[in-house]
Amino acid sequence: MNRTHTNGALRIGDVGKSVTLIGWVAKRRNFGALVFIDLRDRTGITQLVFDESNADTIAAVRNEYILEVQGTVVARKDKNPQLDTGDIEVKVETVKIINSAKTTPLIIADETDALEDTRLTYRYLDLRRPLMQKKLMMRHQIARSMRNFLDSQDFVEIETPMLGKSTPEGARDYLVPSRVHPGSFYALPQSPQLFKQLLMISGFERYYQFARCFRDEDLRADRQTDFTQVDIETSFLNDVEIQTMMEAMMKKVMKEVKGLDIETPFLRLSFEDAMNRYGSDKPDNRFGMELQDLSEIFAHSEFKVFKDCLDNQGVIKAIVVPGQATMTRKEIDKLTDLAKKNGAKGLVTLKYKDCKLEGSALKFFDAATQQALIEKLHLNDQDLILIVSDAWERTCNVLGALRMHFRDVLQLVKKDTFSFLWVVDFPMFEYSEEDGRFYARHHPFTRPKESDVPYLDSDPSKVRADAYDIILNGYELGGGSLRIYDQQMQEKIFAILGFSEADIKERFGFFVDAFQYGTPPHGGIAFGFDRVAMILSESDSIRDVIAFPKNANAKCMMSDAPTPVDEVQLDELHISIVQE
Amino acid sequence: MNRTHTNGALRIGDVGKSVTLIGWVAKRRNFGALVFIDLRDRTGITQLVFDESNADTIAAVRNEYILEVQGTVVARKDKNPQLDTGDIEVKVETVKIINSAKTTPLIIADETDALEDTRLTYRYLDLRRPLMQKKLMMRHQIARSMRNFLDSQDFVEIETPMLGKSTPEGARDYLVPSRVHPGSFYALPQSPQLFKQLLMISGFERYYQFARCFRDEDLRADRQTDFTQVDIETSFLNDVEIQTMMEAMMKKVMKEVKGLDIETPFLRLSFEDAMNRYGSDKPDNRFGMELQDLSEIFAHSEFKVFKDCLDNQGVIKAIVVPGQATMTRKEIDKLTDLAKKNGAKGLVTLKYKDCKLEGSALKFFDAATQQALIEKLHLNDQDLILIVSDAWERTCNVLGALRMHFRDVLQLVKKDTFSFLWVVDFPMFEYSEEDGRFYARHHPFTRPKESDVPYLDSDPSKVRADAYDIILNGYELGGGSLRIYDQQMQEKIFAILGFSEADIKERFGFFVDAFQYGTPPHGGIAFGFDRVAMILSESDSIRDVIAFPKNANAKCMMSDAPTPVDEVQLDELHISIVQE
């Protein structure tokens, strides 16, 4: 098969050339004695014209047949500006049917009304849609761009084990029974964290890996059984140096993949600021509607809800939604539900109309307070004011969720705008009242900020970590940290996390041992690559940038995996199924 | 930490510069009041000189401490031509100890006498040895070179699922119990074969992937639980076009990684020729000692062994080993053992000394036969002649194994010479007398040669496949084929392989279905990437080019995986352990 051109290639300058094309029939129209066929491949579409001489050969040809045609390029009378090849068509002289096709269960076009189940069952046809092909090709382009950058900075890609050790902490492991070691199991990696740190101890200095990682968690819209992580680790660099390098990488990616020049350095927000201003540790700063603190205004309020909150070291915050004072009772109820879903006990709503505040809570606020509110919030006519009073982190999170809700509902941002930023100075620990212990907010290998080390003994909750997240458009693209590199500090952190010595020895023994033999200062970052591809390809779901994803039930609709297996297989693995 | 140079960078032209270096202490020598330290990083070693001013600071410094030093580059009196930096040394002004180190359980140097168990237990130290670092860096360089080539040819890298469906045929699957679907299991992929073919049906046209693949087989020196496959698939290309593309890729790799110009096109040998001449379907043609056919010479022999063999459609073949007529009885016995290990019933040995043949079998051969042998084999004084008589394939394999034995024992090839070739025209099927059925020699999706299609009905054993292996120095680097692209042919092949319709439907149903919707002619190849890296880095084992390999018992010596897991984990997965 010797085609001369792909179907996206021919232009007006090619008129008169004899060409050979191969592709799928995207559309067929009869027009008198002529037949027009759109021939498609991954590069585009070329219009073919058949006259009577080939009528018999193509009589049976329908959509998705594969044809090889030879013909001459001619100028089109009615140009099609939608197509790159829209100025020309190919007058076919000879045609060969390479393969036939049944009617497809979904239409092969960018627009589809097929159910997601159908799309996943016939994924090979869903992926034939040009839109889907472009998404996966862009995913590749992003990976290539990242790799080229990392290679240019002397990074070495190193593959780490897929069959590792189960160390239950955090997410659930996927387990793999061992045939050779009865009763023992491998775990699929949740991340190459220990291995990448060991590679620094080995002296590789700059490592990366596009690593497949696995977490057996309940699936959500943007979760899969496994995901691809761009795993990066460096020695001898500080946090700002690592961040600067990653900014340069993303700048290159945005230029090469999206044709956009983005500004560096990125904005850096402390965790505290991000929460206070945007109600999120992954803020979308492409629009305003920032959180406002009202604690001072209500410092002496007799309104019981606010008073109790402030008495319990809580805060009172608000966002102002322009033009939404027209909301009905029902719509407000829905907002309250959303607030509650995010952990709020309630939502106080006010409206500002004709220079006056309205709302059922108003009766608790005296005139001075009302005036203070109007001034503090710079209210405009028809503003809707949403107030939450609760513990600091919860208050921020609830208002942050409401803020994002209005971003989408009011379409406050354009899909094709991109805003990167860093969130830094994360707290090192998170205290679980339920479990009565501290958990590592990032992971147990994160280095505490030098200045906060004294608090490790006095008040661990005050310790901030040398950790940083890279945020794009309200999504966490990746997160990283500087790592602990001395054994005493690592053991201290393990102790704060409540790991017993036996625990540490069994789970991380070899790792802690390794610290004794000359460990360099090191740190890194890991990007959620599926998410990067999703955002840059302007997709709504990571399933759109994964060739063969599982459905929300962790099933492959196409192959039906997971499935029951032969008894023989289980016997060899020394396991049996426990019936419920 | 702001170093100005890496430890492999400084040259005589840098003399006089003030520099800052960071690295590991590779060696420390006291010389009067001076201390010399070799400072190492992944790029090389720089010699440091400390005078008394820093004596206190470095008093405790031992091997593998990490130092940051600032000093001045000076010319060395006694140059060290072994080192790139051997013309200079750095006179240290200030020094900072970044981290200390205990005595390492293995010496950090290219030469090591550490046991493999020690190396694997302390792999992070083993990988600190410059030799090992270079191997993994070369692995990366090969991958990068391949990727750059494939990208330049418009290939798209697409990741395929890690959690797939178990389709027992061939090697054993690693299974992953599903928590969400009690009693069901995912299988880790043995290869992305079905998915890459589906991607061709999707119209991606040129796909590749560095894919992790898993086979639960008993481990050997060059096997691991999982391996990395460079998986490649194309549409609309024929076998020679695919091969030519792969030759261009390997030419680029050899140039960029080894600095060698290799000749293309590669030699192409049919399976039959490869077996007849080299006794192997992956011949090392860097040395002679080719197999000679003696069936004609012994056509009328009364020697019972030979007569029986020929009567049973067997063949008689020999190799001639120059200069080995000096072998003792004992040494010959060992050769016979090796032959038997490879399936021979026996080995006939002759020696050629002073123009005369010697050997216990000689009494069965008349003078004319002896003379014919001497002429046919072009014997020289002190030649050892090894003769095997058996079924064709077995005879070839036994002599091929003996030939490779002498390659290594007599050191007939140099490690740094590289000979690529293709083996083509493989038989489509292999008949198993034991199971009474045909097996696919490549895999069930391989296209039979157009010319041999008629034999599918009359005599499947005669059918050759459009399959090809790429061979380097006697190793199979990779194998590929053109694939079947029509449903009827695929079903016919499944039928010859003895799959029932129910079988096909259950195991490959979705795949066979996919063929109905416009499948392009397609074919590809898969490289065993660990093996490519092993050969190009001139290593003896694939373990040397895998960062954290399992031992021969499928265990990670470092983390101890696989291990027992919590009862809770098993409960969640609806499985229990069966005690023996």
mmCIF file with all atom_site columns, N, CA and C in Angstrom, chain A residues 3 42 99 124 128 133 139 154 159-160 163 181 185-186 201-202 205 212 228 516-517 519 550 553-554 563 574 576, chain B residues 3 42 99 102 124 128 133 139 154 159-160 163 181 185-186 201-202 205 212 228 517 519 550 553-554 563 576 578:
data_model
loop_
_atom_site.group_PDB
_atom_site.id
_atom_site.type_symbol
_atom_site.label_atom_id
_atom_site.label_alt_id
_atom_site.label_comp_id
_atom_site.label_asym_id
_atom_site.label_entity_id
_atom_site.label_seq_id
_atom_site.pdbx_PDB_ins_code
_atom_site.Cartn_x
_atom_site.Cartn_y
_atom_site.Cartn_z
_atom_site.occupancy
_atom_site.B_iso_or_equiv
_atom_site.pdbx_formal_charge
_atom_site.auth_seq_id
_atom_site.auth_comp_id
_atom_site.auth_asym_id
_atom_site.auth_atom_id
_atom_site.pdbx_PDB_model_num
ATOM 1   N N  . ARG A 1 3   ? 0.483   4.863   -0.302 1.00 0.00 ? 3   ARG A N  1
ATOM 2   C CA . ARG A 1 3   ? -0.200  6.141   -0.435 1.00 0.00 ? 3   ARG A CA 1
ATOM 3   C C  . ARG A 1 3   ? 0.855   7.232   -0.616 1.00 0.00 ? 3   ARG A C  1
ATOM 4   N N  . ARG A 1 42  ? -6.209  9.647   10.615 1.00 0.00 ? 42  ARG A N  1
ATOM 5   C CA . ARG A 1 42  ? -5.961  10.403  11.851 1.00 0.00 ? 42  ARG A CA 1
ATOM 6   C C  . ARG A 1 42  ? -5.535  11.840  11.592 1.00 0.00 ? 42  ARG A C  1
ATOM 7   N N  . ASN A 1 99  ? -11.114 -3.143  3.227  1.00 0.00 ? 99  ASN A N  1
ATOM 8   C CA . ASN A 1 99  ? -11.919 -3.913  4.166  1.00 0.00 ? 99  ASN A CA 1
ATOM 9   C C  . ASN A 1 99  ? -13.322 -3.312  4.232  1.00 0.00 ? 99  ASN A C  1
ATOM 10  N N  . TYR A 1 124 ? -13.015 1.004   20.933 1.00 0.00 ? 124 TYR A N  1
ATOM 11  C CA . TYR A 1 124 ? -12.191 1.094   19.717 1.00 0.00 ? 124 TYR A CA 1
ATOM 12  C C  . TYR A 1 124 ? -12.868 1.943   18.648 1.00 0.00 ? 124 TYR A C  1
ATOM 13  N N  . ARG A 1 128 ? -12.132 6.148   17.476 1.00 0.00 ? 128 ARG A N  1
ATOM 14  C CA . ARG A 1 128 ? -11.985 6.500   16.059 1.00 0.00 ? 128 ARG A CA 1
ATOM 15  C C  . ARG A 1 128 ? -12.536 7.904   15.804 1.00 0.00 ? 128 ARG A C  1
ATOM 16  N N  . GLN A 1 133 ? -9.268  11.073  19.140 1.00 0.00 ? 133 GLN A N  1
ATOM 17  C CA . GLN A 1 133 ? -7.899  10.867  18.658 1.00 0.00 ? 133 GLN A CA 1
ATOM 18  C C  . GLN A 1 133 ? -7.033  12.072  19.000 1.00 0.00 ? 133 GLN A C  1
ATOM 19  N N  . ARG A 1 139 ? -2.202  14.173  24.557 1.00 0.00 ? 139 ARG A N  1
ATOM 20  C CA . ARG A 1 139 ? -1.601  13.549  25.739 1.00 0.00 ? 139 ARG A CA 1
ATOM 21  C C  . ARG A 1 139 ? -0.160  13.125  25.438 1.00 0.00 ? 139 ARG A C  1
ATOM 22  N N  . ASP A 1 154 ? 19.205  16.960  32.243 1.00 0.00 ? 154 ASP A N  1
ATOM 23  C CA . ASP A 1 154 ? 20.009  15.825  32.732 1.00 0.00 ? 154 ASP A CA 1
ATOM 24  C C  . ASP A 1 154 ? 19.272  14.915  33.703 1.00 0.00 ? 154 ASP A C  1
ATOM 25  N N  . GLU A 1 159 ? 12.923  3.022   35.750 1.00 0.00 ? 159 GLU A N  1
ATOM 26  C CA . GLU A 1 159 ? 11.704  2.296   36.083 1.00 0.00 ? 159 GLU A CA 1
ATOM 27  C C  . GLU A 1 159 ? 11.844  1.629   37.450 1.00 0.00 ? 159 GLU A C  1
ATOM 28  N N  . THR A 1 160 ? 10.833  1.797   38.279 1.00 0.00 ? 160 THR A N  1
ATOM 29  C CA . THR A 1 160 ? 10.845  1.196   39.618 1.00 0.00 ? 160 THR A CA 1
ATOM 30  C C  . THR A 1 160 ? 9.864   0.011   39.638 1.00 0.00 ? 160 THR A C  1
ATOM 31  N N  . LEU A 1 163 ? 5.851   -4.760  41.286 1.00 0.00 ? 163 LEU A N  1
ATOM 32  C CA . LEU A 1 163 ? 5.425   -5.712  42.311 1.00 0.00 ? 163 LEU A CA 1
ATOM 33  C C  . LEU A 1 163 ? 6.203   -5.417  43.579 1.00 0.00 ? 163 LEU A C  1
ATOM 34  N N  . HIS A 1 181 ? 5.665   -18.027 46.784 1.00 0.00 ? 181 HIS A N  1
ATOM 35  C CA . HIS A 1 181 ? 5.697   -17.858 48.230 1.00 0.00 ? 181 HIS A CA 1
ATOM 36  C C  . HIS A 1 181 ? 4.275   -17.949 48.787 1.00 0.00 ? 181 HIS A C  1
ATOM 37  N N  . PHE A 1 185 ? 2.009   -11.888 49.453 1.00 0.00 ? 185 PHE A N  1
ATOM 38  C CA . PHE A 1 185 ? 1.410   -11.049 48.423 1.00 0.00 ? 185 PHE A CA 1
ATOM 39  C C  . PHE A 1 185 ? 2.355   -9.915  48.042 1.00 0.00 ? 185 PHE A C  1
ATOM 40  N N  . TYR A 1 186 ? 2.356   -9.587  46.772 1.00 0.00 ? 186 TYR A N  1
ATOM 41  C CA . TYR A 1 186 ? 2.944   -8.330  46.335 1.00 0.00 ? 186 TYR A CA 1
ATOM 42  C C  . TYR A 1 186 ? 1.858   -7.258  46.406 1.00 0.00 ? 186 TYR A C  1
ATOM 43  N N  . ILE A 1 201 ? 19.581  8.435   47.173 1.00 0.00 ? 201 ILE A N  1
ATOM 44  C CA . ILE A 1 201 ? 20.635  7.886   48.032 1.00 0.00 ? 201 ILE A CA 1
ATOM 45  C C  . ILE A 1 201 ? 21.692  7.188   47.170 1.00 0.00 ? 201 ILE A C  1
ATOM 46  N N  . SER A 1 202 ? 21.249  6.610   46.046 1.00 0.00 ? 202 SER A N  1
ATOM 47  C CA . SER A 1 202 ? 22.191  5.979   45.112 1.00 0.00 ? 202 SER A CA 1
ATOM 48  C C  . SER A 1 202 ? 23.019  6.990   44.334 1.00 0.00 ? 202 SER A C  1
ATOM 49  N N  . GLU A 1 205 ? 20.713  11.660  41.410 1.00 0.00 ? 205 GLU A N  1
ATOM 50  C CA . GLU A 1 205 ? 20.621  13.122  41.457 1.00 0.00 ? 205 GLU A CA 1
ATOM 51  C C  . GLU A 1 205 ? 19.418  13.733  40.771 1.00 0.00 ? 205 GLU A C  1
ATOM 52  N N  . ARG A 1 212 ? 3.057   4.170   36.399 1.00 0.00 ? 212 ARG A N  1
ATOM 53  C CA . ARG A 1 212 ? 1.679   3.752   36.642 1.00 0.00 ? 212 ARG A CA 1
ATOM 54  C C  . ARG A 1 212 ? 1.527   3.449   38.127 1.00 0.00 ? 212 ARG A C  1
ATOM 55  N N  . THR A 1 228 ? -1.479  7.631   35.967 1.00 0.00 ? 228 THR A N  1
ATOM 56  C CA . THR A 1 228 ? -0.093  7.836   35.546 1.00 0.00 ? 228 THR A CA 1
ATOM 57  C C  . THR A 1 228 ? 0.463   9.058   36.242 1.00 0.00 ? 228 THR A C  1
ATOM 58  N N  . GLN A 1 516 ? 21.531  5.906   56.615 1.00 0.00 ? 516 GLN A N  1
ATOM 59  C CA . GLN A 1 516 ? 22.792  5.943   57.361 1.00 0.00 ? 516 GLN A CA 1
ATOM 60  C C  . GLN A 1 516 ? 24.025  6.037   56.493 1.00 0.00 ? 516 GLN A C  1
ATOM 61  N N  . TYR A 1 517 ? 23.840  5.811   55.178 1.00 0.00 ? 517 TYR A N  1
ATOM 62  C CA . TYR A 1 517 ? 25.028  5.603   54.345 1.00 0.00 ? 517 TYR A CA 1
ATOM 63  C C  . TYR A 1 517 ? 25.364  6.774   53.418 1.00 0.00 ? 517 TYR A C  1
ATOM 64  N N  . THR A 1 519 ? 23.175  10.118  52.781 1.00 0.00 ? 519 THR A N  1
ATOM 65  C CA . THR A 1 519 ? 21.965  10.525  52.051 1.00 0.00 ? 519 THR A CA 1
ATOM 66  C C  . THR A 1 519 ? 22.047  12.004  51.706 1.00 0.00 ? 519 THR A C  1
ATOM 67  N N  . LYS A 1 550 ? -11.565 2.257   32.957 1.00 0.00 ? 550 LYS A N  1
ATOM 68  C CA . LYS A 1 550 ? -12.594 1.489   33.647 1.00 0.00 ? 550 LYS A CA 1
ATOM 69  C C  . LYS A 1 550 ? -13.810 2.393   33.851 1.00 0.00 ? 550 LYS A C  1
ATOM 70  N N  . ASN A 1 553 ? -17.525 1.657   38.122 1.00 0.00 ? 553 ASN A N  1
ATOM 71  C CA . ASN A 1 553 ? -17.598 0.453   38.931 1.00 0.00 ? 553 ASN A CA 1
ATOM 72  C C  . ASN A 1 553 ? -16.322 -0.383  38.809 1.00 0.00 ? 553 ASN A C  1
ATOM 73  N N  . ALA A 1 554 ? -15.250 0.233   38.341 1.00 0.00 ? 554 ALA A N  1
ATOM 74  C CA . ALA A 1 554 ? -13.934 -0.415  38.217 1.00 0.00 ? 554 ALA A CA 1
ATOM 75  C C  . ALA A 1 554 ? -13.948 -1.575  37.232 1.00 0.00 ? 554 ALA A C  1
ATOM 76  N N  . THR A 1 563 ? -12.953 -10.692 35.927 1.00 0.00 ? 563 THR A N  1
ATOM 77  C CA . THR A 1 563 ? -13.816 -11.848 35.694 1.00 0.00 ? 563 THR A CA 1
ATOM 78  C C  . THR A 1 563 ? -13.439 -12.972 36.656 1.00 0.00 ? 563 THR A C  1
ATOM 79  N N  . HIS A 1 574 ? -2.516  -20.561 45.876 1.00 0.00 ? 574 HIS A N  1
ATOM 80  C CA . HIS A 1 574 ? -2.756  -20.897 47.278 1.00 0.00 ? 574 HIS A CA 1
ATOM 81  C C  . HIS A 1 574 ? -3.829  -20.007 47.910 1.00 0.00 ? 574 HIS A C  1
ATOM 82  N N  . SER A 1 576 ? -8.269  -19.115 48.044 1.00 0.00 ? 576 SER A N  1
ATOM 83  C CA . SER A 1 576 ? -9.623  -19.508 47.653 1.00 0.00 ? 576 SER A CA 1
ATOM 84  C C  . SER A 1 576 ? -10.551 -18.328 47.874 1.00 0.00 ? 576 SER A C  1
ATOM 85  N N  . ARG B 1 3   ? 26.574  24.657  43.803 1.00 0.00 ? 3   ARG B N  1
ATOM 86  C CA . ARG B 1 3   ? 27.846  24.214  43.245 1.00 0.00 ? 3   ARG B CA 1
ATOM 87  C C  . ARG B 1 3   ? 28.046  24.896  41.904 1.00 0.00 ? 3   ARG B C  1
ATOM 88  N N  . ARG B 1 42  ? 27.548  11.564  40.052 1.00 0.00 ? 42  ARG B N  1
ATOM 89  C CA . ARG B 1 42  ? 27.240  10.677  38.920 1.00 0.00 ? 42  ARG B CA 1
ATOM 90  C C  . ARG B 1 42  ? 28.041  11.007  37.667 1.00 0.00 ? 42  ARG B C  1
ATOM 91  N N  . ASN B 1 99  ? 26.313  15.457  55.081 1.00 0.00 ? 99  ASN B N  1
ATOM 92  C CA . ASN B 1 99  ? 25.783  14.293  55.790 1.00 0.00 ? 99  ASN B CA 1
ATOM 93  C C  . ASN B 1 99  ? 26.914  13.315  56.058 1.00 0.00 ? 99  ASN B C  1
ATOM 94  N N  . LYS B 1 102 ? 27.791  5.711   57.710 1.00 0.00 ? 102 LYS B N  1
ATOM 95  C CA . LYS B 1 102 ? 28.381  4.530   58.335 1.00 0.00 ? 102 LYS B CA 1
ATOM 96  C C  . LYS B 1 102 ? 29.211  3.783   57.291 1.00 0.00 ? 102 LYS B C  1
ATOM 97  N N  . TYR B 1 124 ? 20.504  0.116   46.940 1.00 0.00 ? 124 TYR B N  1
ATOM 98  C CA . TYR B 1 124 ? 20.734  1.563   46.831 1.00 0.00 ? 124 TYR B CA 1
ATOM 99  C C  . TYR B 1 124 ? 22.217  1.896   46.911 1.00 0.00 ? 124 TYR B C  1
ATOM 100 N N  . ARG B 1 128 ? 25.059  2.862   43.646 1.00 0.00 ? 128 ARG B N  1
ATOM 101 C CA . ARG B 1 128 ? 25.950  4.014   43.764 1.00 0.00 ? 128 ARG B CA 1
ATOM 102 C C  . ARG B 1 128 ? 27.280  3.742   43.063 1.00 0.00 ? 128 ARG B C  1
ATOM 103 N N  . GLN B 1 133 ? 25.615  2.889   37.728 1.00 0.00 ? 133 GLN B N  1
ATOM 104 C CA . GLN B 1 133 ? 24.966  4.143   37.316 1.00 0.00 ? 133 GLN B CA 1
ATOM 105 C C  . GLN B 1 133 ? 25.044  4.305   35.803 1.00 0.00 ? 133 GLN B C  1
ATOM 106 N N  . ARG B 1 139 ? 20.635  2.823   29.730 1.00 0.00 ? 139 ARG B N  1
ATOM 107 C CA . ARG B 1 139 ? 19.275  2.333   29.492 1.00 0.00 ? 139 ARG B CA 1
ATOM 108 C C  . ARG B 1 139 ? 18.352  3.510   29.129 1.00 0.00 ? 139 ARG B C  1
ATOM 109 N N  . ASP B 1 154 ? 6.100   9.974   13.498 1.00 0.00 ? 154 ASP B N  1
ATOM 110 C CA . ASP B 1 154 ? 4.672   10.190  13.778 1.00 0.00 ? 154 ASP B CA 1
ATOM 111 C C  . ASP B 1 154 ? 4.005   9.067   14.550 1.00 0.00 ? 154 ASP B C  1
ATOM 112 N N  . GLU B 1 159 ? -0.905  4.649   26.508 1.00 0.00 ? 159 GLU B N  1
ATOM 113 C CA . GLU B 1 159 ? -0.845  3.687   27.611 1.00 0.00 ? 159 GLU B CA 1
ATOM 114 C C  . GLU B 1 159 ? -2.073  2.779   27.589 1.00 0.00 ? 159 GLU B C  1
ATOM 115 N N  . THR B 1 160 ? -1.836  1.495   27.728 1.00 0.00 ? 160 THR B N  1
ATOM 116 C CA . THR B 1 160 ? -2.931  0.526   27.734 1.00 0.00 ? 160 THR B CA 1
ATOM 117 C C  . THR B 1 160 ? -3.124  0.003   29.166 1.00 0.00 ? 160 THR B C  1
ATOM 118 N N  . LEU B 1 163 ? -4.708  -3.342  34.466 1.00 0.00 ? 163 LEU B N  1
ATOM 119 C CA . LEU B 1 163 ? -5.602  -4.313  35.087 1.00 0.00 ? 163 LEU B CA 1
ATOM 120 C C  . LEU B 1 163 ? -6.543  -4.830  34.011 1.00 0.00 ? 163 LEU B C  1
ATOM 121 N N  . HIS B 1 181 ? -15.783 -6.455  43.029 1.00 0.00 ? 181 HIS B N  1
ATOM 122 C CA . HIS B 1 181 ? -16.493 -7.568  42.386 1.00 0.00 ? 181 HIS B CA 1
ATOM 123 C C  . HIS B 1 181 ? -16.028 -8.875  43.022 1.00 0.00 ? 181 HIS B C  1
ATOM 124 N N  . PHE B 1 185 ? -11.319 -11.383 39.308 1.00 0.00 ? 185 PHE B N  1
ATOM 125 C CA . PHE B 1 185 ? -9.902  -11.034 39.322 1.00 0.00 ? 185 PHE B CA 1
ATOM 126 C C  . PHE B 1 185 ? -9.532  -10.259 38.062 1.00 0.00 ? 185 PHE B C  1
ATOM 127 N N  . TYR B 1 186 ? -8.657  -9.302  38.239 1.00 0.00 ? 186 TYR B N  1
ATOM 128 C CA . TYR B 1 186 ? -7.978  -8.711  37.092 1.00 0.00 ? 186 TYR B CA 1
ATOM 129 C C  . TYR B 1 186 ? -6.728  -9.555  36.824 1.00 0.00 ? 186 TYR B C  1
ATOM 130 N N  . ILE B 1 201 ? -7.440  -0.549  14.909 1.00 0.00 ? 201 ILE B N  1
ATOM 131 C CA . ILE B 1 201 ? -8.848  -0.498  14.476 1.00 0.00 ? 201 ILE B CA 1
ATOM 132 C C  . ILE B 1 201 ? -9.416  0.893   14.740 1.00 0.00 ? 201 ILE B C  1
ATOM 133 N N  . SER B 1 202 ? -8.927  1.542   15.792 1.00 0.00 ? 202 SER B N  1
ATOM 134 C CA . SER B 1 202 ? -9.350  2.916   16.098 1.00 0.00 ? 202 SER B CA 1
ATOM 135 C C  . SER B 1 202 ? -8.766  3.934   15.128 1.00 0.00 ? 202 SER B C  1
ATOM 136 N N  . GLU B 1 205 ? -2.985  4.301   13.721 1.00 0.00 ? 205 GLU B N  1
ATOM 137 C CA . GLU B 1 205 ? -2.048  4.077   12.623 1.00 0.00 ? 205 GLU B CA 1
ATOM 138 C C  . GLU B 1 205 ? -0.613  3.798   13.041 1.00 0.00 ? 205 GLU B C  1
ATOM 139 N N  . ARG B 1 212 ? 5.076   -2.129  30.687 1.00 0.00 ? 212 ARG B N  1
ATOM 140 C CA . ARG B 1 212 ? 5.471   -3.137  31.673 1.00 0.00 ? 212 ARG B CA 1
ATOM 141 C C  . ARG B 1 212 ? 4.578   -4.359  31.478 1.00 0.00 ? 212 ARG B C  1
ATOM 142 N N  . THR B 1 228 ? 10.046  -4.961  30.573 1.00 0.00 ? 228 THR B N  1
ATOM 143 C CA . THR B 1 228 ? 9.612   -3.789  29.813 1.00 0.00 ? 228 THR B CA 1
ATOM 144 C C  . THR B 1 228 ? 9.689   -4.096  28.329 1.00 0.00 ? 228 THR B C  1
ATOM 145 N N  . TYR B 1 517 ? -15.795 -3.847  11.956 1.00 0.00 ? 517 TYR B N  1
ATOM 146 C CA . TYR B 1 517 ? -16.146 -2.434  11.771 1.00 0.00 ? 517 TYR B CA 1
ATOM 147 C C  . TYR B 1 517 ? -15.105 -1.643  10.998 1.00 0.00 ? 517 TYR B C  1
ATOM 148 N N  . THR B 1 519 ? -11.438 -2.835  9.789  1.00 0.00 ? 519 THR B N  1
ATOM 149 C CA . THR B 1 519 ? -10.111 -3.056  10.362 1.00 0.00 ? 519 THR B CA 1
ATOM 150 C C  . THR B 1 519 ? -9.043  -2.878  9.299  1.00 0.00 ? 519 THR B C  1
ATOM 151 N N  . LYS B 1 550 ? 14.047  -8.402  41.146 1.00 0.00 ? 550 LYS B N  1
ATOM 152 C CA . LYS B 1 550 ? 13.783  -9.513  42.047 1.00 0.00 ? 550 LYS B CA 1
ATOM 153 C C  . LYS B 1 550 ? 14.942  -10.509 41.931 1.00 0.00 ? 550 LYS B C  1
ATOM 154 N N  . ASN B 1 553 ? 14.302  -16.079 43.044 1.00 0.00 ? 553 ASN B N  1
ATOM 155 C CA . ASN B 1 553 ? 13.158  -16.631 43.754 1.00 0.00 ? 553 ASN B CA 1
ATOM 156 C C  . ASN B 1 553 ? 11.981  -15.655 43.770 1.00 0.00 ? 553 ASN B C  1
ATOM 157 N N  . ALA B 1 554 ? 12.007  -14.698 42.869 1.00 0.00 ? 554 ALA B N  1
ATOM 158 C CA . ALA B 1 554 ? 10.920  -13.715 42.711 1.00 0.00 ? 554 ALA B CA 1
ATOM 159 C C  . ALA B 1 554 ? 10.739  -12.844 43.953 1.00 0.00 ? 554 ALA B C  1
ATOM 160 N N  . THR B 1 563 ? 5.195   -10.368 50.919 1.00 0.00 ? 563 THR B N  1
ATOM 161 C CA . THR B 1 563 ? 5.086   -10.617 52.361 1.00 0.00 ? 563 THR B CA 1
ATOM 162 C C  . THR B 1 563 ? 3.652   -11.020 52.708 1.00 0.00 ? 563 THR B C  1
ATOM 163 N N  . SER B 1 576 ? -9.201  -16.037 50.877 1.00 0.00 ? 576 SER B N  1
ATOM 164 C CA . SER B 1 576 ? -8.472  -16.547 52.038 1.00 0.00 ? 576 SER B CA 1
ATOM 165 C C  . SER B 1 576 ? -7.318  -17.407 51.540 1.00 0.00 ? 576 SER B C  1
ATOM 166 N N  . VAL B 1 578 ? -5.076  -20.660 51.327 1.00 0.00 ? 578 VAL B N  1
ATOM 167 C CA . VAL B 1 578 ? -5.232  -22.098 51.460 1.00 0.00 ? 578 VAL B CA 1
ATOM 168 C C  . VAL B 1 578 ? -3.925  -22.655 52.005 1.00 0.00 ? 578 VAL B C  1
#
